[in-house]
Amino acid sequence: MKSKVESAINEQIRREEFSSRLYLSMAIWCECNGFPGAAAFLYRQSDEERMHQLKLVHYVNDRGGKAVLMALEQPEGTYNSLLDVFQKVMHHEEYITSSINDLYGVTLEEKDYTTGNFLQWYITEQIEEESTMRTILDKISLVGTDKAGMFHIDKELDAMTAAAAPIPAV
Ligand code: FEO
């Protein structure tokens, strides 16, 4: 594997690991602030990000490179509201989408089409994640500060998490 591709994947490994930590931090805030459904959703999302990280780790190692773990910054632990949490989730997912696109760009520059092909899974995954987060964010924005509406959304997030497919082992 070319070193430029290997380094770019390792940077993505760091970003996916940070995503997992960020969503864990958000889940903790939700759990401590009366949103058990949102907490369940974000705990699961944290596990998904860990799976995204691990999939990249195995890929680098399987292709003769070496996955390297880096230092992670401390994720934000305090949020103003559930709206604030999901606005930040949305913003973070958009950032991850653009970083996956940049990584794909590196594989094209380096003519590493095998890795480019592998990254298609992440490109599709980002479309799905952005769409899910946008739907949740739209609903939260719609209810504003209405407590009954917020309670209903939290229940919905709980049901959504319970119905979600198990996270595949990689
Ligand atoms: Fe792995 Fe949600 O980005």
mmCIF file of N, CA, C and O in Angstrom, residues 33-74:
data_model
loop_
_atom_site.group_PDB
_atom_site.id
_atom_site.type_symbol
_atom_site.label_atom_id
_atom_site.label_comp_id
_atom_site.label_asym_id
_atom_site.label_seq_id
_atom_site.Cartn_x
_atom_site.Cartn_y
_atom_site.Cartn_z
ATOM 1 N N ASN A 33 -29.718 14.001 31.245
ATOM 2 C CA ASN A 33 -30.604 15.159 31.122
ATOM 3 C C ASN A 33 -32.023 14.795 30.683
ATOM 4 O O ASN A 33 -32.723 15.608 30.057
ATOM 5 N N GLY A 34 -32.411 13.555 30.967
ATOM 6 C CA GLY A 34 -33.805 13.164 30.749
ATOM 7 C C GLY A 34 -34.186 12.780 29.331
ATOM 8 O O GLY A 34 -35.362 12.855 28.966
ATOM 9 N N PHE A 35 -33.199 12.361 28.545
ATOM 10 C CA PHE A 35 -33.517 11.907 27.174
ATOM 11 C C PHE A 35 -32.987 10.483 26.973
ATOM 12 O O PHE A 35 -32.012 10.266 26.230
ATOM 13 N N PRO A 36 -33.636 9.485 27.608
ATOM 14 C CA PRO A 36 -33.109 8.111 27.504
ATOM 15 C C PRO A 36 -33.150 7.537 26.086
ATOM 16 O O PRO A 36 -32.284 6.738 25.714
ATOM 17 N N GLY A 37 -34.136 7.944 25.312
ATOM 18 C CA GLY A 37 -34.235 7.449 23.927
ATOM 19 C C GLY A 37 -33.094 7.984 23.075
ATOM 20 O O GLY A 37 -32.454 7.237 22.324
ATOM 21 N N ALA A 38 -32.842 9.282 23.197
ATOM 22 C CA ALA A 38 -31.730 9.890 22.447
ATOM 23 C C ALA A 38 -30.410 9.285 22.908
ATOM 24 O O ALA A 38 -29.505 9.043 22.093
ATOM 25 N N ALA A 39 -30.321 8.994 24.222
ATOM 26 C CA ALA A 39 -29.097 8.380 24.749
ATOM 27 C C ALA A 39 -28.891 7.003 24.111
ATOM 28 O O ALA A 39 -27.796 6.694 23.634
ATOM 29 N N ALA A 40 -29.948 6.193 24.064
ATOM 30 C CA ALA A 40 -29.838 4.851 23.468
ATOM 31 C C ALA A 40 -29.401 4.961 22.004
ATOM 32 O O ALA A 40 -28.530 4.221 21.542
ATOM 33 N N PHE A 41 -30.014 5.915 21.289
ATOM 34 C CA PHE A 41 -29.680 6.120 19.884
ATOM 35 C C PHE A 41 -28.198 6.477 19.733
ATOM 36 O O PHE A 41 -27.499 5.940 18.878
ATOM 37 N N LEU A 42 -27.714 7.372 20.587
ATOM 38 C CA LEU A 42 -26.323 7.841 20.461
ATOM 39 C C LEU A 42 -25.307 6.812 20.980
ATOM 40 O O LEU A 42 -24.198 6.733 20.452
ATOM 41 N N TYR A 43 -25.705 6.005 21.979
ATOM 42 C CA TYR A 43 -24.808 4.911 22.399
ATOM 43 C C TYR A 43 -24.618 3.953 21.220
ATOM 44 O O TYR A 43 -23.516 3.493 20.948
ATOM 45 N N ARG A 44 -25.708 3.680 20.530
ATOM 46 C CA ARG A 44 -25.609 2.780 19.379
ATOM 47 C C ARG A 44 -24.767 3.425 18.273
ATOM 48 O O ARG A 44 -23.960 2.770 17.620
ATOM 49 N N GLN A 45 -24.977 4.724 18.077
ATOM 50 C CA GLN A 45 -24.228 5.437 17.044
ATOM 51 C C GLN A 45 -22.726 5.412 17.357
ATOM 52 O O GLN A 45 -21.897 5.285 16.458
ATOM 53 N N SER A 46 -22.423 5.499 18.639
ATOM 54 C CA SER A 46 -21.019 5.432 19.062
ATOM 55 C C SER A 46 -20.429 4.060 18.672
ATOM 56 O O SER A 46 -19.309 3.979 18.160
ATOM 57 N N ASP A 47 -21.209 3.005 18.878
ATOM 58 C CA ASP A 47 -20.758 1.659 18.490
ATOM 59 C C ASP A 47 -20.587 1.555 16.975
ATOM 60 O O ASP A 47 -19.679 0.880 16.485
ATOM 61 N N GLU A 48 -21.478 2.195 16.230
ATOM 62 C CA GLU A 48 -21.368 2.175 14.755
ATOM 63 C C GLU A 48 -20.050 2.803 14.313
ATOM 64 O O GLU A 48 -19.383 2.295 13.413
ATOM 65 N N GLU A 49 -19.716 3.914 14.952
ATOM 66 C CA GLU A 49 -18.473 4.607 14.582
ATOM 67 C C GLU A 49 -17.248 3.764 14.918
ATOM 68 O O GLU A 49 -16.263 3.760 14.185
ATOM 69 N N ARG A 50 -17.349 3.038 15.998
ATOM 70 C CA ARG A 50 -16.259 2.124 16.377
ATOM 71 C C ARG A 50 -16.115 1.045 15.288
ATOM 72 O O ARG A 50 -15.005 0.679 14.907
ATOM 73 N N MET A 51 -17.253 0.563 14.761
ATOM 74 C CA MET A 51 -17.219 -0.420 13.680
ATOM 75 C C MET A 51 -16.587 0.213 12.426
ATOM 76 O O MET A 51 -15.772 -0.413 11.749
ATOM 77 N N HIS A 52 -16.932 1.483 12.135
ATOM 78 C CA HIS A 52 -16.326 2.172 10.973
ATOM 79 C C HIS A 52 -14.799 2.242 11.138
ATOM 80 O O HIS A 52 -14.051 2.062 10.187
ATOM 81 N N GLN A 53 -14.383 2.512 12.364
ATOM 82 C CA GLN A 53 -12.947 2.605 12.640
ATOM 83 C C GLN A 53 -12.283 1.242 12.416
ATOM 84 O O GLN A 53 -11.268 1.130 11.720
ATOM 85 N N LEU A 54 -12.894 0.206 13.005
ATOM 86 C CA LEU A 54 -12.313 -1.132 12.957
ATOM 87 C C LEU A 54 -12.213 -1.673 11.530
ATOM 88 O O LEU A 54 -11.239 -2.332 11.166
ATOM 89 N N LYS A 55 -13.214 -1.347 10.732
ATOM 90 C CA LYS A 55 -13.222 -1.793 9.327
ATOM 91 C C LYS A 55 -11.994 -1.212 8.593
ATOM 92 O O LYS A 55 -11.361 -1.900 7.802
ATOM 93 N N LEU A 56 -11.664 0.027 8.884
ATOM 94 C CA LEU A 56 -10.482 0.654 8.275
ATOM 95 C C LEU A 56 -9.190 0.046 8.828
ATOM 96 O O LEU A 56 -8.228 -0.180 8.085
ATOM 97 N N VAL A 57 -9.192 -0.239 10.136
ATOM 98 C CA VAL A 57 -8.007 -0.851 10.767
ATOM 99 C C VAL A 57 -7.682 -2.177 10.067
ATOM 100 O O VAL A 57 -6.550 -2.420 9.637
ATOM 101 N N HIS A 58 -8.711 -3.030 9.919
ATOM 102 C CA HIS A 58 -8.478 -4.334 9.286
ATOM 103 C C HIS A 58 -8.044 -4.169 7.840
ATOM 104 O O HIS A 58 -7.188 -4.899 7.353
ATOM 105 N N TYR A 59 -8.642 -3.195 7.158
ATOM 106 C CA TYR A 59 -8.298 -2.999 5.745
ATOM 107 C C TYR A 59 -6.817 -2.653 5.593
ATOM 108 O O TYR A 59 -6.115 -3.240 4.773
ATOM 109 N N VAL A 60 -6.348 -1.671 6.362
ATOM 110 C CA VAL A 60 -4.933 -1.266 6.257
ATOM 111 C C VAL A 60 -4.027 -2.454 6.555
ATOM 112 O O VAL A 60 -3.081 -2.732 5.808
ATOM 113 N N ASN A 61 -4.317 -3.153 7.640
ATOM 114 C CA ASN A 61 -3.459 -4.279 8.029
ATOM 115 C C ASN A 61 -3.492 -5.403 6.986
ATOM 116 O O ASN A 61 -2.461 -5.989 6.666
ATOM 117 N N ASP A 62 -4.670 -5.663 6.435
ATOM 118 C CA ASP A 62 -4.800 -6.732 5.424
ATOM 119 C C ASP A 62 -4.062 -6.397 4.136
ATOM 120 O O ASP A 62 -3.689 -7.287 3.379
ATOM 121 N N ARG A 63 -3.890 -5.107 3.858
ATOM 122 C CA ARG A 63 -3.221 -4.709 2.601
ATOM 123 C C ARG A 63 -1.723 -4.481 2.789
ATOM 124 O O ARG A 63 -1.067 -3.875 1.949
ATOM 125 N N GLY A 64 -1.189 -4.910 3.900
ATOM 126 C CA GLY A 64 0.255 -4.810 4.109
ATOM 127 C C GLY A 64 0.707 -3.518 4.768
ATOM 128 O O GLY A 64 1.900 -3.269 4.902
ATOM 129 N N GLY A 65 -0.240 -2.668 5.151
ATOM 130 C CA GLY A 65 0.116 -1.455 5.891
ATOM 131 C C GLY A 65 -0.003 -1.712 7.385
ATOM 132 O O GLY A 65 -0.088 -2.870 7.819
ATOM 133 N N LYS A 66 -0.034 -0.639 8.156
ATOM 134 C CA LYS A 66 -0.197 -0.802 9.601
ATOM 135 C C LYS A 66 -1.073 0.328 10.140
ATOM 136 O O LYS A 66 -0.783 1.506 9.922
ATOM 137 N N ALA A 67 -2.135 -0.093 10.819
ATOM 138 C CA ALA A 67 -3.022 0.906 11.439
ATOM 139 C C ALA A 67 -2.306 1.520 12.641
ATOM 140 O O ALA A 67 -1.663 0.813 13.411
ATOM 141 N N VAL A 68 -2.423 2.828 12.759
ATOM 142 C CA VAL A 68 -1.781 3.546 13.873
ATOM 143 C C VAL A 68 -2.845 4.354 14.613
ATOM 144 O O VAL A 68 -3.628 5.074 13.983
ATOM 145 N N LEU A 69 -2.854 4.203 15.936
ATOM 146 C CA LEU A 69 -3.814 4.989 16.723
ATOM 147 C C LEU A 69 -3.157 6.288 17.173
ATOM 148 O O LEU A 69 -1.989 6.309 17.528
ATOM 149 N N MET A 70 -3.934 7.348 17.136
ATOM 150 C CA MET A 70 -3.390 8.667 17.478
ATOM 151 C C MET A 70 -4.072 9.226 18.720
ATOM 152 O O MET A 70 -5.089 8.712 19.164
ATOM 153 N N ALA A 71 -3.513 10.312 19.222
ATOM 154 C CA ALA A 71 -4.128 10.983 20.374
ATOM 155 C C ALA A 71 -5.454 11.594 19.946
ATOM 156 O O ALA A 71 -5.594 12.050 18.808
ATOM 157 N N LEU A 72 -6.412 11.569 20.856
ATOM 158 C CA LEU A 72 -7.728 12.147 20.556
ATOM 159 C C LEU A 72 -7.998 13.322 21.481
ATOM 160 O O LEU A 72 -7.652 13.267 22.662
ATOM 161 N N GLU A 73 -8.631 14.352 20.941
ATOM 162 C CA GLU A 73 -8.997 15.482 21.796
ATOM 163 C C GLU A 73 -10.218 15.104 22.655
ATOM 164 O O GLU A 73 -10.932 14.148 22.334
ATOM 165 N N GLN A 74 -10.422 15.846 23.709
ATOM 166 C CA GLN A 74 -11.567 15.571 24.587
ATOM 167 C C GLN A 74 -12.838 16.079 23.911
ATOM 168 O O GLN A 74 -12.884 17.238 23.481
#
